[in-house]
PDB file of C-alpha atoms in Angstrom:
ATOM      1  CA  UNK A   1     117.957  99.519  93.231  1.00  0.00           C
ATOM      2  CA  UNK A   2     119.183  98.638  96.814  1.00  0.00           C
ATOM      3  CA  UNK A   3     119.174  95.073  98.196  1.00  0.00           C
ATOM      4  CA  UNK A   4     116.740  97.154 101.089  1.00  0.00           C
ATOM      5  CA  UNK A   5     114.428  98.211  98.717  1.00  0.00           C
ATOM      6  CA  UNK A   6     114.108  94.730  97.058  1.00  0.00           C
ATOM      7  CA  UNK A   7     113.306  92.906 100.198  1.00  0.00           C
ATOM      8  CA  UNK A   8     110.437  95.464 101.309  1.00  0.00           C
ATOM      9  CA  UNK A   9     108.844  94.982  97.681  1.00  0.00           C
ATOM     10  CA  UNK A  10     108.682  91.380  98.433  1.00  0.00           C
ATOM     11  CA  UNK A  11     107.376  91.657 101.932  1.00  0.00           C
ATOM     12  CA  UNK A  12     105.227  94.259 101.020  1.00  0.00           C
ATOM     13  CA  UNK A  13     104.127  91.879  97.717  1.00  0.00           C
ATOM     14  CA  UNK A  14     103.398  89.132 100.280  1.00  0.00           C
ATOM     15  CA  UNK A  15     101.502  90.706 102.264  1.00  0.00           C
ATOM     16  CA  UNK A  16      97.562  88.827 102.331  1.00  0.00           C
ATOM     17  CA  UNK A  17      95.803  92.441 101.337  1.00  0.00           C
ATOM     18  CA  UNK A  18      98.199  92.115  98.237  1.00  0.00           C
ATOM     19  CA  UNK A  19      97.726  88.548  97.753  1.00  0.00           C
ATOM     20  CA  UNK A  20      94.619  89.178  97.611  1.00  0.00           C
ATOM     21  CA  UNK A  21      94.585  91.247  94.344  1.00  0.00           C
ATOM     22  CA  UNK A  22      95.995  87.957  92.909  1.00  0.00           C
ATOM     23  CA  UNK A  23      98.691  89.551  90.961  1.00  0.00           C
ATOM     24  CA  UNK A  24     101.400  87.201  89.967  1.00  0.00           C
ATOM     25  CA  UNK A  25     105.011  87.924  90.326  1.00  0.00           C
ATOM     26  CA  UNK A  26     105.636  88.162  86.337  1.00  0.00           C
ATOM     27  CA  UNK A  27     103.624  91.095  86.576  1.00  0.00           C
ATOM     28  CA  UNK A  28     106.229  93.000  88.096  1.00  0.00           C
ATOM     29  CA  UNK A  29     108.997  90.887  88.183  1.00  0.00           C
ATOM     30  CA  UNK A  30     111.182  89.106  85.807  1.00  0.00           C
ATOM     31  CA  UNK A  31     111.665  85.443  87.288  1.00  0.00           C
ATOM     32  CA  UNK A  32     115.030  84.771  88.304  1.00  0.00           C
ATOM     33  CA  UNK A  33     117.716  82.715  86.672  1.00  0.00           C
ATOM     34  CA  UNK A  34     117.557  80.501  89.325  1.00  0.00           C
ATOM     35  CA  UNK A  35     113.574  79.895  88.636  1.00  0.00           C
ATOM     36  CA  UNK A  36     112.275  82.100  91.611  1.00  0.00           C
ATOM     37  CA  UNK A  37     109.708  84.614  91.026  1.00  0.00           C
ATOM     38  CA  UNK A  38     111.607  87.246  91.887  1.00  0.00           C
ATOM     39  CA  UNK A  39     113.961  88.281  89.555  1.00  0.00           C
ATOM     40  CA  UNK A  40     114.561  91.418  87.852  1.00  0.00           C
ATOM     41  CA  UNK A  41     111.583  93.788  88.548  1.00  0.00           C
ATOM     42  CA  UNK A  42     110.196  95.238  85.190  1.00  0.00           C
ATOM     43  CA  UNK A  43     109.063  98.335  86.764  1.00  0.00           C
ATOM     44  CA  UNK A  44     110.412 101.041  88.656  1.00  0.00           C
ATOM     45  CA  UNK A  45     110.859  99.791  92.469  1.00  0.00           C
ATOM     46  CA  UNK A  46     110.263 103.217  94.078  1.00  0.00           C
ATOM     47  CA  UNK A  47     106.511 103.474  91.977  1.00  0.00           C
ATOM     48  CA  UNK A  48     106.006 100.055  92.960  1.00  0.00           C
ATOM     49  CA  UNK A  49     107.029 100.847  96.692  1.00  0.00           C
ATOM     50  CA  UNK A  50     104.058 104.020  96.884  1.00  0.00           C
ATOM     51  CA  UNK A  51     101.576 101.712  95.177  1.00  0.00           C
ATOM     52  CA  UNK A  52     101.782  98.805  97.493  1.00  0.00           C
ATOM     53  CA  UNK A  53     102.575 100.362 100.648  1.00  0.00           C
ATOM     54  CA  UNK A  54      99.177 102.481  99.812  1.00  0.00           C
ATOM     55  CA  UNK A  55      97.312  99.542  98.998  1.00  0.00           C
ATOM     56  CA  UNK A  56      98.163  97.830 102.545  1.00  0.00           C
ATOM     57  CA  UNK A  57      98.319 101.399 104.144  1.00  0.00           C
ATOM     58  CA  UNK A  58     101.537 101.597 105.693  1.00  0.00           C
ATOM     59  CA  UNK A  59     103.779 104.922 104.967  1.00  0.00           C
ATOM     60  CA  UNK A  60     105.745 105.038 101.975  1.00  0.00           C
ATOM     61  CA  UNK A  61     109.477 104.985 102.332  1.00  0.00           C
ATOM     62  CA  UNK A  62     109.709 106.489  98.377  1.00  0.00           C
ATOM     63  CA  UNK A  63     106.628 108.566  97.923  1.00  0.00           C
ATOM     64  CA  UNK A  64     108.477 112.004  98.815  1.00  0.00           C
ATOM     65  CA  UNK A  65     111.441 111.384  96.833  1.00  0.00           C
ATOM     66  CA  UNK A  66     109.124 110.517  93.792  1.00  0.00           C
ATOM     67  CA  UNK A  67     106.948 113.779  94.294  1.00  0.00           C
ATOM     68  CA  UNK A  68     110.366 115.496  94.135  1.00  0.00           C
ATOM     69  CA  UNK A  69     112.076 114.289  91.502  1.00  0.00           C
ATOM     70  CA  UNK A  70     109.090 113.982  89.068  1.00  0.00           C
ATOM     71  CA  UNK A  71     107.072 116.495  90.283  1.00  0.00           C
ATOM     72  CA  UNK A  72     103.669 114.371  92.099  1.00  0.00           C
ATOM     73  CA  UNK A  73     104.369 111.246  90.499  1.00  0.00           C
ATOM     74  CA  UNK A  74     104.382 109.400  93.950  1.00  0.00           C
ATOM     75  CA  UNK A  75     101.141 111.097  95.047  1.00  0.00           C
ATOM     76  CA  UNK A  76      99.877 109.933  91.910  1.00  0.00           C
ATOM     77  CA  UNK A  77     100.654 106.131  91.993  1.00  0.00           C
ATOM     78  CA  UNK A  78      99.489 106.524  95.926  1.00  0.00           C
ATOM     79  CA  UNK A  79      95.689 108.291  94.280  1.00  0.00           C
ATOM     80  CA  UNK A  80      95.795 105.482  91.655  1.00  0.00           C
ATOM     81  CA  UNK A  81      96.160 102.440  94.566  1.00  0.00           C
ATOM     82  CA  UNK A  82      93.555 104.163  96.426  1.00  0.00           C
ATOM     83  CA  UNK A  83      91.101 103.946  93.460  1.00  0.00           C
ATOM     84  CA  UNK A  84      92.435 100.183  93.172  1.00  0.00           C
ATOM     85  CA  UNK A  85      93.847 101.447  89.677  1.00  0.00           C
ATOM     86  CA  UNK A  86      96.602 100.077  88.475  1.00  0.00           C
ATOM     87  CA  UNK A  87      98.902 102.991  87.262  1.00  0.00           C
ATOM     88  CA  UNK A  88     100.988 102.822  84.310  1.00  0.00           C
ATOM     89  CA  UNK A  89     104.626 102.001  86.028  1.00  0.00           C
ATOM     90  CA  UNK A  90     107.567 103.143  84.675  1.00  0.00           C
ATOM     91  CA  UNK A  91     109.026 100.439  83.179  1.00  0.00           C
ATOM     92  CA  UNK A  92     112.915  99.725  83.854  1.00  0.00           C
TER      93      UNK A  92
END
């Protein structure tokens, strides 16, 4: 996963609609060897990118490639956040 991606799933996971879910890092993240939250992420960054860019409802950068590659699996996560589902992520 790209240093790019990282930093928008931590922005995006900061963001006060997705604070508001009160998820904790761990649930996505391994912490860090340093002690930070976020380490390692335990799921699949692109599904995690469509699920909370549709939660906040900005535009995917990664639903497209998903729905390509896996055949609908981004529009999938993106129906599952708008049903305030939690999908089952890929895990990495």
């Amino acid at each position: 996963m790209s240093s790019t991606l990282d930093q928008r799933l931590i922005e995006l996971f900061q963001h006060p609609r997705i604070q508001g879910c009160n998820w904790q890092p761990r649930l996505f993240w391994h912490p860090a060897a340093d002690g930070s939250a976020f380490g390692p992420l335990r799921v699949d960054g692109r599904e995690l990118e469509v699920f909370l860019a549709t939660i906040i409802g900005e535009p995917s950068t990664e639903q497209a490639a998903l729905d390509q590659e896996q055949e609908g699996r981004g529009r999938f996560i993106a129906a599952n956040a708008r049903r305030h589902e939690l999908p089952l992520f890929t895990r990495r």
